[in-house]
Coordinates of C-alpha atoms and ligand atoms in Angstrom, one line a residue:
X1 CA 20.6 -18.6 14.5
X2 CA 19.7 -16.9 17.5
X3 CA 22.3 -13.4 17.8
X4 CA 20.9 -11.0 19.8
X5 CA 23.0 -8.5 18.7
X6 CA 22.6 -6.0 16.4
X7 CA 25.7 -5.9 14.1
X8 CA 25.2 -3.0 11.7
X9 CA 25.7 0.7 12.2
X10 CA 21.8 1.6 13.1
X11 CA 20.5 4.4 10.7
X12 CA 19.2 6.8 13.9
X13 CA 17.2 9.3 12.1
X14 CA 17.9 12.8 13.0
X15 CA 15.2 14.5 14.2
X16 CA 16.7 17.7 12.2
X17 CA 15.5 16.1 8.7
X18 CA 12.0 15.6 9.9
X19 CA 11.0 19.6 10.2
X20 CA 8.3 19.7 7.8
X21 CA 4.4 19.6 7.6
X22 CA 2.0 16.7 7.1
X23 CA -1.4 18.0 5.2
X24 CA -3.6 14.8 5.6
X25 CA -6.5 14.4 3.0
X26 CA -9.6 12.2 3.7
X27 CA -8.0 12.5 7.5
X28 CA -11.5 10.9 8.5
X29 CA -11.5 8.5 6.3
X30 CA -11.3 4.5 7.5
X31 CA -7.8 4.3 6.2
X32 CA -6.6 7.2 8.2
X33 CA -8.6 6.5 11.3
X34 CA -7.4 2.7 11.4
X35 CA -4.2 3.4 9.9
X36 CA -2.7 7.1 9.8
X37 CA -3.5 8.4 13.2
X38 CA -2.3 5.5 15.4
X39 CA 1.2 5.2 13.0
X40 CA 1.7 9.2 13.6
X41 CA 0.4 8.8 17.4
X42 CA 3.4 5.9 17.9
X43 CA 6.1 8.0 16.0
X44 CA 5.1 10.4 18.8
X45 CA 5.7 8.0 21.4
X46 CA 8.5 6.6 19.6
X47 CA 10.0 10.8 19.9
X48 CA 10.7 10.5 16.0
X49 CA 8.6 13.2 15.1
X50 CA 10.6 16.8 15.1
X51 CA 9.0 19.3 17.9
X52 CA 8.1 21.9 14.7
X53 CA 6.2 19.0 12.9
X54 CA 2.5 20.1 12.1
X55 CA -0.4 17.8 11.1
X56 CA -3.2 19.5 9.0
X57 CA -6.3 17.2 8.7
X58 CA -8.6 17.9 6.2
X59 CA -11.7 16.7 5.2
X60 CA -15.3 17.7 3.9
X61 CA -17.2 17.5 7.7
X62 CA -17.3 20.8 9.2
X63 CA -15.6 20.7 12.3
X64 CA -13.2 22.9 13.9
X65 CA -9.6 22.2 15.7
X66 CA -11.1 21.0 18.9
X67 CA -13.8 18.6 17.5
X68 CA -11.3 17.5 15.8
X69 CA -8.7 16.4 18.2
X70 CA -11.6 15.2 20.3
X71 CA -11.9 12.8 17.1
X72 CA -8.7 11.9 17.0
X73 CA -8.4 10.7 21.1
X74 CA -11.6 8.7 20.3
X75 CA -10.4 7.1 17.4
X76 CA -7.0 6.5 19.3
X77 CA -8.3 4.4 22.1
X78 CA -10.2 2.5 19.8
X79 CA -7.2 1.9 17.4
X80 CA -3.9 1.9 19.9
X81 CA -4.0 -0.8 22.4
X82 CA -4.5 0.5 26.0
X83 CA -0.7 -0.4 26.8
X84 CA 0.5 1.5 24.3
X85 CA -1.8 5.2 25.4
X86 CA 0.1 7.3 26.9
X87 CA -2.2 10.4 28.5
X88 CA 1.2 12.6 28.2
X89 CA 2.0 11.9 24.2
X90 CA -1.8 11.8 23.5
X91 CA -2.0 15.6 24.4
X92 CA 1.3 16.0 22.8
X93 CA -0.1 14.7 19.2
X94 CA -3.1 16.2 19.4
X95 CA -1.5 19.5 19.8
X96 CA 0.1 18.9 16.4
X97 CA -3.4 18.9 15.1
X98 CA -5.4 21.1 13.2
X99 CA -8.4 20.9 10.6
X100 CA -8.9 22.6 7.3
X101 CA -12.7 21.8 6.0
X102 CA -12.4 21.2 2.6
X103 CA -14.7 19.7 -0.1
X104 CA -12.2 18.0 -2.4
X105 CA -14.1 18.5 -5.6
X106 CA -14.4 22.5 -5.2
X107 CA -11.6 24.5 -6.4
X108 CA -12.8 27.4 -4.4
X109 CA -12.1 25.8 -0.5
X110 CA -8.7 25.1 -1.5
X111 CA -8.4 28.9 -1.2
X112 CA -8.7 28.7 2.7
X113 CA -5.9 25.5 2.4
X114 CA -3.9 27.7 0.9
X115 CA -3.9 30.7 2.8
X116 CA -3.6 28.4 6.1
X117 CA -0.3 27.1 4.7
X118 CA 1.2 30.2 3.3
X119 CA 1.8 31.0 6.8
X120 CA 3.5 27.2 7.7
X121 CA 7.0 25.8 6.5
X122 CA 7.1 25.3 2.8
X123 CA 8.4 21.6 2.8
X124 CA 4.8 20.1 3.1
X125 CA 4.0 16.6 2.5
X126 CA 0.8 16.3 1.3
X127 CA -0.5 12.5 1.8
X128 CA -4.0 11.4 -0.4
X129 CA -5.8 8.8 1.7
X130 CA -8.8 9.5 -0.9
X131 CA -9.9 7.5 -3.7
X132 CA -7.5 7.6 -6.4
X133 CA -10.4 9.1 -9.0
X134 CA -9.5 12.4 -6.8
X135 CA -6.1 12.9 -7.1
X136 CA -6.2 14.2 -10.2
X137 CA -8.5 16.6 -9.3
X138 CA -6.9 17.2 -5.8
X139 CA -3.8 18.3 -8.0
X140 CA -5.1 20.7 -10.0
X141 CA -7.1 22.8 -7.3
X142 CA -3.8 22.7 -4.8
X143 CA -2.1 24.2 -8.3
X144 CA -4.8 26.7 -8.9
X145 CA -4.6 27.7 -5.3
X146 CA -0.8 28.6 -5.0
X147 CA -0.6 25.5 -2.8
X148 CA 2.4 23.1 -4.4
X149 CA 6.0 24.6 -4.7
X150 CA 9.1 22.9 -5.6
X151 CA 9.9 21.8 -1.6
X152 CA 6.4 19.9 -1.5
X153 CA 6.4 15.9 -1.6
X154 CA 3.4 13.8 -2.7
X155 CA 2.3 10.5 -1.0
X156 CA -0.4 8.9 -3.0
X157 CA -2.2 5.3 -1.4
X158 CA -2.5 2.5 -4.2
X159 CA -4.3 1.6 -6.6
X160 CA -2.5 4.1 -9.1
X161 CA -5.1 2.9 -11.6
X162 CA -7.0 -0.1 -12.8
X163 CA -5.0 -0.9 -15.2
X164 CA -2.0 0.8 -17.4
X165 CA -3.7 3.5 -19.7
X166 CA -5.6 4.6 -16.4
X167 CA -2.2 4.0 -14.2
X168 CA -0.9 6.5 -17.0
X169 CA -2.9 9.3 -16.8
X170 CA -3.0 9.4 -12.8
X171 CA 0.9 9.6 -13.2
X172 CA 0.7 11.7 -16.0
X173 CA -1.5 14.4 -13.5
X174 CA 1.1 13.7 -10.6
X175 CA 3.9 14.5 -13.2
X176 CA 2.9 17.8 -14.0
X177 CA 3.1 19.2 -10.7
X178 CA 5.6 17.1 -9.0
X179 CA 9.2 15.5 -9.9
X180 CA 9.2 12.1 -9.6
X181 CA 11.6 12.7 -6.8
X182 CA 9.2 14.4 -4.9
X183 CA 6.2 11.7 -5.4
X184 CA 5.6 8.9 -2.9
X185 CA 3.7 5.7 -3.7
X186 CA 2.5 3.7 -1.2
X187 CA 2.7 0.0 -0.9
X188 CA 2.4 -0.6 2.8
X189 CA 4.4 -4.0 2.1
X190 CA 7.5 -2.6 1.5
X191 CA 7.0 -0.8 5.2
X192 CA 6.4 -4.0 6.6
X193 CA 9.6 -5.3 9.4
X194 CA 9.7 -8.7 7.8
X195 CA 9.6 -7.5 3.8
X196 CA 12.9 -5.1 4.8
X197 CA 14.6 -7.8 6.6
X198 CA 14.1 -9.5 3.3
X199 CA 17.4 -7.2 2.4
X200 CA 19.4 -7.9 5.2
X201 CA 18.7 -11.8 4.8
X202 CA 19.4 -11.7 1.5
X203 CA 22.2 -9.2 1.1
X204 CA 24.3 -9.7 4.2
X205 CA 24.3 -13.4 4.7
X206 CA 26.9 -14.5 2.1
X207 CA 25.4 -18.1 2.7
X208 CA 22.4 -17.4 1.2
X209 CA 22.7 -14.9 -1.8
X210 CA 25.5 -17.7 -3.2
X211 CA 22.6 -19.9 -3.3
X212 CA 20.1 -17.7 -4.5
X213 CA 19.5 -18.5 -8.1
X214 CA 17.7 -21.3 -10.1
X215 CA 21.3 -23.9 -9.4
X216 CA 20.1 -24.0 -6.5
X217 CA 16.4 -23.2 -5.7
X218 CA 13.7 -25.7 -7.5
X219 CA 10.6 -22.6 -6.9
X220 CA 9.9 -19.6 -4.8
X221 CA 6.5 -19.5 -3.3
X222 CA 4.6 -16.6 -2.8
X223 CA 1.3 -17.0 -0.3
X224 CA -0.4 -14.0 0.8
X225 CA -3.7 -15.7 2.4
X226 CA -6.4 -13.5 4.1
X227 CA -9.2 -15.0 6.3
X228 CA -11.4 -11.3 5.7
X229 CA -13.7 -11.1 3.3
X230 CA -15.3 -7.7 1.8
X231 CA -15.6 -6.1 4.7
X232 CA -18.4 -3.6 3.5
X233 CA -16.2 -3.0 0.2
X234 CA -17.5 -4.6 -2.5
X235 CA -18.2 -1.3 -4.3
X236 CA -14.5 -1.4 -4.7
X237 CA -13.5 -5.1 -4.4
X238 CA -16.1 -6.2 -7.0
X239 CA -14.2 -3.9 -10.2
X240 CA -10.9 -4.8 -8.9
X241 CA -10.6 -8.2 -7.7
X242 CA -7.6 -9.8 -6.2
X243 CA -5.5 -9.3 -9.3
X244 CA -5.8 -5.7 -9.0
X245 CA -6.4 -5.3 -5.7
X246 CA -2.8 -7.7 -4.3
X247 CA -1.3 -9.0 -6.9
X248 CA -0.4 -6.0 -9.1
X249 CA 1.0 -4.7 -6.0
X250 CA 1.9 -6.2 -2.8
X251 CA 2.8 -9.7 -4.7
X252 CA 5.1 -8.4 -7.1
X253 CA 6.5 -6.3 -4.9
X254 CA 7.4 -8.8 -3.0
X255 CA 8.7 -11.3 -5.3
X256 CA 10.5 -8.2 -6.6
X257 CA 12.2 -8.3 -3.8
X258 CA 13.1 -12.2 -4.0
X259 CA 14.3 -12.0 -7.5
X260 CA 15.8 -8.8 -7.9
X261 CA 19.5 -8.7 -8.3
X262 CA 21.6 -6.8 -5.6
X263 CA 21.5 -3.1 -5.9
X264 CA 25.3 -1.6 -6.3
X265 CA 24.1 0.5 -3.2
X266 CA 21.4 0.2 -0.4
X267 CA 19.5 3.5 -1.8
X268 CA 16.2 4.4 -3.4
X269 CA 17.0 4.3 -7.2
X270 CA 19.3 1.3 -7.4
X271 CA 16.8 -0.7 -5.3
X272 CA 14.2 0.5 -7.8
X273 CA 16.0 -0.3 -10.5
X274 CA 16.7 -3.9 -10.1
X275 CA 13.3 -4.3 -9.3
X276 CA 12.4 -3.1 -12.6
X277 CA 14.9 -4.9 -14.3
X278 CA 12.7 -8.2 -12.8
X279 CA 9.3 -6.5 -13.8
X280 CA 10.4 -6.2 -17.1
X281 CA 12.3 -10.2 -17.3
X282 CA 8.6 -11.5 -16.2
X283 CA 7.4 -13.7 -18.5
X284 CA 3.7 -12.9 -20.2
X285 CA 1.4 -15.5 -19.4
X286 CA 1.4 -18.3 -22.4
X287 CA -2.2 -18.4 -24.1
X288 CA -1.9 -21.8 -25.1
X289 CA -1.3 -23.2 -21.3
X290 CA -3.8 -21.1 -19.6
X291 CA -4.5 -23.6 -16.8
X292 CA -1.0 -24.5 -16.3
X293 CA -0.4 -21.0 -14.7
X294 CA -3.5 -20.1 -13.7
X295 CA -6.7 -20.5 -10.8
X296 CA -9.0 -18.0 -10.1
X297 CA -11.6 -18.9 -7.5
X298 CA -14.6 -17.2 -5.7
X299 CA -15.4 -18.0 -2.6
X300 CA -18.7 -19.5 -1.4
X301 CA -20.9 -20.2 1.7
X302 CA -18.8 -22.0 3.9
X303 CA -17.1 -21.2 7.8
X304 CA -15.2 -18.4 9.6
X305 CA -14.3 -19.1 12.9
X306 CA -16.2 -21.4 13.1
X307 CA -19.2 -19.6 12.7
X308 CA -21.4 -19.8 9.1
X309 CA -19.9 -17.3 6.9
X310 CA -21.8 -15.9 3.2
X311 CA -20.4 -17.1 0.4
X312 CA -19.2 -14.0 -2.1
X313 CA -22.4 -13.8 -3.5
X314 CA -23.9 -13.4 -0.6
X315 CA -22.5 -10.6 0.9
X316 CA -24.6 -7.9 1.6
X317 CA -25.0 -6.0 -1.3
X318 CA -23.5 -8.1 -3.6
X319 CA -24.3 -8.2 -7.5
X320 CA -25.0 -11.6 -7.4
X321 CA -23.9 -12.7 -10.6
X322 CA -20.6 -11.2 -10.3
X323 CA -17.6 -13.0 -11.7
X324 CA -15.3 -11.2 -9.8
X325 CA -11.9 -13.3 -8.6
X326 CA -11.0 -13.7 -4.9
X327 CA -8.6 -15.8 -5.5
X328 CA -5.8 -16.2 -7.7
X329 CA -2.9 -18.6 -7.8
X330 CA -0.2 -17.7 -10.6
X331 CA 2.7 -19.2 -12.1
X332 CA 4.9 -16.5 -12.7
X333 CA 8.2 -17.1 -14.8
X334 CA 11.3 -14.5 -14.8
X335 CA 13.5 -14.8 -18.2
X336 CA 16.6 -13.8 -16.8
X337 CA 20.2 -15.5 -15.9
X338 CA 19.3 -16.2 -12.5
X339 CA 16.0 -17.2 -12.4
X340 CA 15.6 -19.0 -16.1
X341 CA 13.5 -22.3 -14.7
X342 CA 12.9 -21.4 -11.5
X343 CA 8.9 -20.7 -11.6
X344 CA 7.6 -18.4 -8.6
X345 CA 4.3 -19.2 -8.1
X346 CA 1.9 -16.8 -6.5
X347 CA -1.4 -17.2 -4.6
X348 CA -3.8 -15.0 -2.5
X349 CA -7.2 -15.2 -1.5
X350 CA -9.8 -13.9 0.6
X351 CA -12.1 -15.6 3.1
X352 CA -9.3 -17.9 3.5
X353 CA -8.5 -20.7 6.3
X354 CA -6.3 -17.9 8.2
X355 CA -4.5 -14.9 7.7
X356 CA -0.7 -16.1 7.1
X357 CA 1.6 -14.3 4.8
X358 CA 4.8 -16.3 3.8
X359 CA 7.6 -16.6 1.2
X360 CA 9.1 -19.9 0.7
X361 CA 12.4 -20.2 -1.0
X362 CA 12.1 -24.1 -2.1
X363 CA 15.6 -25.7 -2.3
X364 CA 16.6 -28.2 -4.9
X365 CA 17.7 -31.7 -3.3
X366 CA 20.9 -33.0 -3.7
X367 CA 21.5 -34.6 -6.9
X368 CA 23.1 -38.3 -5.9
X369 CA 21.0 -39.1 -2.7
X370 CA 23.0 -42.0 -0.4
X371 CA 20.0 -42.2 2.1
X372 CA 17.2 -44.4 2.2
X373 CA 15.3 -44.0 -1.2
X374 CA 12.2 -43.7 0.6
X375 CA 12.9 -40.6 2.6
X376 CA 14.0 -38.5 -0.7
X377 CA 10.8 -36.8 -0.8
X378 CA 11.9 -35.1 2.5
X379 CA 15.2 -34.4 1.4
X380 CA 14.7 -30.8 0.5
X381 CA 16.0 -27.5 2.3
X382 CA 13.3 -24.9 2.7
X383 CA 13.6 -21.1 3.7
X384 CA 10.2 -19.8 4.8
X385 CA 10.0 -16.4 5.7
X386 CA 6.9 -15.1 7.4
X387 CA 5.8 -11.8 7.1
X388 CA 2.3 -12.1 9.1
X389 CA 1.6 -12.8 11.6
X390 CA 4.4 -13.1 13.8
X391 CA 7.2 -12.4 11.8
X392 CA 9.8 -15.1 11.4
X393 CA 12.3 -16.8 9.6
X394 CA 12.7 -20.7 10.1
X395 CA 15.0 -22.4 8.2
X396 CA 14.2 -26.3 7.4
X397 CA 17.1 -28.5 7.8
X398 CA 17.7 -32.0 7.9
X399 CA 18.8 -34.1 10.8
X400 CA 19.0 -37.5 12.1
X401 CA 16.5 -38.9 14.5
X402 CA 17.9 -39.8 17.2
X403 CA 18.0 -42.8 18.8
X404 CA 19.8 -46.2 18.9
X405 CA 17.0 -47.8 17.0
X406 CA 16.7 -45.0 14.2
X407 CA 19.7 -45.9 12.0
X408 CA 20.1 -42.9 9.8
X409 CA 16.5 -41.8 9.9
X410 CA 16.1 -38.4 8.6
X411 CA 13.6 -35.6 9.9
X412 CA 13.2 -32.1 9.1
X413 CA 13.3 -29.5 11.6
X414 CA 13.4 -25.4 11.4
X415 CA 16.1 -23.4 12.8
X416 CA 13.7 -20.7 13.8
X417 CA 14.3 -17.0 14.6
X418 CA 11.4 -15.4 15.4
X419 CA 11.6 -11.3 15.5
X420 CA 9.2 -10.8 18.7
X421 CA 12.0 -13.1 20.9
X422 CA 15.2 -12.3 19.1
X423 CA 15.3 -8.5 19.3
X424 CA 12.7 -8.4 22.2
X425 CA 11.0 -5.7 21.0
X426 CA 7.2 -5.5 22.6
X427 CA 5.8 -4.3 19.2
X428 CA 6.5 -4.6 15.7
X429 CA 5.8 -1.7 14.3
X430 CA 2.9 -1.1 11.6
X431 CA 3.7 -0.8 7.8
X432 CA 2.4 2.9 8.2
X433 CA 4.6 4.0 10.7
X434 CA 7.9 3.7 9.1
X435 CA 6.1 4.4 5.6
X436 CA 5.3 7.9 7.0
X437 CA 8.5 8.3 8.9
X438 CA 10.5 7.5 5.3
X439 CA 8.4 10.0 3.9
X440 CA 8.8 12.7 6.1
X441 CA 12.5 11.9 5.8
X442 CA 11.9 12.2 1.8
X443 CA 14.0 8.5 1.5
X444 CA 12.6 7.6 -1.4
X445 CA 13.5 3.6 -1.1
X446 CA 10.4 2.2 0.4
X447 CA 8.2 3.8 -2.4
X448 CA 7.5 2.6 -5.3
X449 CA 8.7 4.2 -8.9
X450 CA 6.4 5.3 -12.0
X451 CA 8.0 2.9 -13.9
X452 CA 7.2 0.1 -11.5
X453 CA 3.8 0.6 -10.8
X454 CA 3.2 0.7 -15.1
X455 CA 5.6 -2.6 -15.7
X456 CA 3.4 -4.3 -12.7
X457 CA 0.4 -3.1 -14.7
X458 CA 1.4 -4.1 -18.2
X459 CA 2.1 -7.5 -16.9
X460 CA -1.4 -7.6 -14.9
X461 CA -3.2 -6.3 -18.5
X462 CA -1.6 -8.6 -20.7
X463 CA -2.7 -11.8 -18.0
X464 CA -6.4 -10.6 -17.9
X465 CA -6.4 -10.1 -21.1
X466 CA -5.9 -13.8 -21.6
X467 CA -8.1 -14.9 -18.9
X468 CA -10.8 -13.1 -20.3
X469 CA -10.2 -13.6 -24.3
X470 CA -10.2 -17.3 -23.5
X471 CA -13.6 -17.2 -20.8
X472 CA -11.7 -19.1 -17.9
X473 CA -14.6 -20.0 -15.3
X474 CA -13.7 -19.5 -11.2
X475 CA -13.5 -22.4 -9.4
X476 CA -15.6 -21.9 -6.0
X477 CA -13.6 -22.7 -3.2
X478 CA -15.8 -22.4 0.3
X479 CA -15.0 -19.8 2.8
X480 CA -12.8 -20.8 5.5
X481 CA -10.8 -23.1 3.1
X482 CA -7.3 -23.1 1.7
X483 CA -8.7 -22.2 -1.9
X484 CA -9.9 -24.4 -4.9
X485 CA -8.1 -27.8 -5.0
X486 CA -7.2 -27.1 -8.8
X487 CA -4.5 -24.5 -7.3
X488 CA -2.9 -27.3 -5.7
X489 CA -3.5 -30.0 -9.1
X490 CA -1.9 -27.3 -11.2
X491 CA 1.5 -27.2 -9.1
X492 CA 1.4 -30.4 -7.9
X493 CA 1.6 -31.2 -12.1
X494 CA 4.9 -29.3 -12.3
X495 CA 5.7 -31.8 -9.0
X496 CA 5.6 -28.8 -6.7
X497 CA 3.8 -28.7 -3.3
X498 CA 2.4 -25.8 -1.9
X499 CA 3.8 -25.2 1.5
X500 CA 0.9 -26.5 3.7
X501 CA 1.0 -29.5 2.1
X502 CA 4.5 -30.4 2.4
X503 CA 4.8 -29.1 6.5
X504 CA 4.7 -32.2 7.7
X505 CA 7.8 -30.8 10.5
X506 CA 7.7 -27.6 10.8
Ligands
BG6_1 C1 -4.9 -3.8 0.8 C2 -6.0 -4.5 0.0 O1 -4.0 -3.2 -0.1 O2 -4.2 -4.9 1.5 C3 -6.9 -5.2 0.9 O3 -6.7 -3.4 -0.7 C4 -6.1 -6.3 1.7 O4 -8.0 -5.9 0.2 C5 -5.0 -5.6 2.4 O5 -7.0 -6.9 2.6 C6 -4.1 -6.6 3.1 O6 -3.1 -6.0 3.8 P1 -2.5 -6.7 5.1 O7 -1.4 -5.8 5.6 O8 -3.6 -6.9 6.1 O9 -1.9 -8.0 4.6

């Protein structure tokens, strides 16, 4: 499993469809600082960004072009690891820089904006790394100040509302100034290396897309663990919780991706559609079987490496009677021809053991065993992809053990392919790089459509809904753990395993 080379025709992008501008709002923001700047600094290094491209930051601090490129280096060596800083393609980027102070709730600065950019290409990207509440508003002063023509493009960070009526008006207010063709909605999972690769492993490999349906595949697990906590955000956390927060988008995008059907061609809107078609074949969550499908957990005091860490509770700042979920685990049905009794089951939580994101594709055994009786429970193919960290795919087979003594033992072992040895690349390049790249380019496929983002919603609603009408309680789980051990009753019930507790080779 271990081909080092690169069989299809490589997409190089030309630098000629790149020659537009990148207006940047909130551009000191955390998510632009941590995020934004390094992904743009890289393209730089990478040479992906066209010589005419311009970078407009703006934000409310008053600052002018040099404070703010002084900013930007700061922020760089904090951000870029020290191998990567190059002194050369530093003072390259910069260059690109410029600042526009604007207070984003005042019509009347977008007027400067706007008369800065009258004077600049018209195909501008604008990209809102603000809280969503101000996109609206963000709209309607770029309108009133001459700012949005029909060569603009839109990239808007998630969460496109709280829930669908809100998700609604948000694109509602994007709709009236922008075609959907022109609108860009971030999930930074669909930029990741491993969740793209999800296409090629699934779409080029004959072997496995004949085996890809519920003949053949007993459930799909879905595990998106985090060991962070809040992180100074319970302001935010605490009204959206990890429904909201991963779940409406990152997990169902990515078991979108799983389930989908494939696309009669590799480009934006036939990706999109399939993965509707799955969003709409989900299954609303059954009120009469509640905790059959369903854990939510909060966590409490308990250990991060290894170090005492604050229950949710007892954050700092925390509203301590807050029955906010951090953790979720989900048994998600599709009602389609290919996936009709196949469950996917979902879980993510925060303040977990470790940070591992992984989908597992869990085979069905064979259905007349000739081995040993007693080694059936091992019997069982398992695809586990792993998106972070260290991105790999490891295929579990089974094999003999060897040895004159073992008879016909059986063990499991992975045929492994990790990315970092395989393609020896040095660096696996952050979600946000090839996010803004795509959007720069205007390839819409890595973005996610209205319709999505509302279906994703609807089916969010309609489970909280539930969970609330019916007052199901959290189930504490302590920091540093692998979640509440009713996640693992309420699988285990359907005789499923969770992959942690079934990795005894691996
Ligand atoms: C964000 C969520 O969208 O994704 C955060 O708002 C979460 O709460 C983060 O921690 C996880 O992203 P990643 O790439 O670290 O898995």
């Amino acid at each position: 499993m271990s081909g080092t080379q690169s069989t299809t025709h490589h997409q190089t992008l030309s630098k000629h469809t790149l020659s537009h501008s990148l207006v940047l709002f909130g551009a000191l923001g955390d998510l632009s600082l941590r995020k934004l700047m390094p992904a743009l600094y890289q393209l730089e290094a990478a040479k992906l960004l066209s010589d005419e491209l311009s970078i407009m930051a703006v934000a409310r601090t008053a600052l002018d072009d040099p404070e703010l490129r002084q900013r930007i280096a700061q922020t760089l060596t904090q951000y870029v690891s020290e191998d990567q800083l190059d002194h050369a393609t530093v003072s390259r980027f910069l260059q690109r820089l410029s600042y526009c102070q604007v207070d984003l709730t005042q019509a009347q600065d977008y007027q400067a904006l706007a008369q800065k950019l009258a004077t600049w290409h018209p195909q501008i990207s604008f990209y809102l790394a603000t809280p969503p509440s101000l996109y609206g508003q963000i709209c309607d002063h770029l309108h009133s100040a001459g700012a949005i023509t029909d060569q603009c493009r839109m990239v808007v960070e998630k969460p496109i509302g709280h829930n669908l009526a809100s998700s609604v008006v948000i694109n509602d207010k994007l709709g009236q100034y922008f075609d959907e063709q022109q609108i860009f909605r971030i999930d930074h999972y669909l930029g990741k290396e491993t969740v793209q690769n999800l296409i090629a492993l699934r779409f080029a490999n004959p072997l496995f897309e004949s085996q890809w349906n519920h003949k053949h595949i007993a459930y799909v697990e879905i595990s998106v663990a985090e060991d962070v906590g809040i992180e100074g955000r319970w302001g935010y956390f605490d009204q959206a919780g990890q429904m909201r927060d991963m779940v409406q988008n990152h997990l169902l995008q990515l078991l979108c991706m799983v389930a989908m059907d494939p696309p009669s061609q590799l480009n934006a809107n036939s990706i999109r559609d399939e993965k509707v078609k799955v969003l709409r074949a989900l299954k609303p969550l059954p009120q009469n079987q509640v905790d059959k499908h369903l854990v939510l957990g909060q966590y409490a005091d308990g250990q991060h490496q290894n170090q005492a860490a604050p229950g949710y509770l007892n954050e700092a700042d925390a509203n301590t009677s807050s029955n906010t979920e951090t953790f979720i685990a989900l048994r998600a049905e599709i009602a389609n021809w290919r996936w009709t009794g196949t469950p996917f089951y979902l879980r993510t939580g925060k303040r977990m053991a470790e940070k591992v994101t992984e989908i597992i594709i869990h085979y069905k055994p064979n259905s007349h065993f000739i081995f040993d009786q007693q080694q059936a429970a091992i019997a069982q193919n398992k695809l586990v992809i792993r998106l972070q960290p260290y991105e790999s795919i490891s295929l579990q087979v089974l094999t003999k053990e060897q040895g004159i003594d073992k008879s016909m033992q059986l063990r499991r072992d992975p045929l492994h392919l990790d990315f970092a040895q395989t393609q020896s690349q040095a660096r696996i390049p952050d979600a946000y790089e090839r996010l803004l790249l795509e959007a720069l380019k205007g390839n819409q496929s890595l973005f996610v459509r209205r319709d999505e983002v509302e279906l994703a919603w609807q089916w969010c609603d309609q489970i909280r809904q539930v969970w609330q009408a019916q007052g199901v309680t959290l189930d504490p789980y302590a920091a540093g753990s692998n979640g509440p051990t009713r996640a693992c009753d309420m699988i285990e019930a359907y005789g499923h395993n969770w992959y942690e507790h079934c990795n005894d080779t691996a």
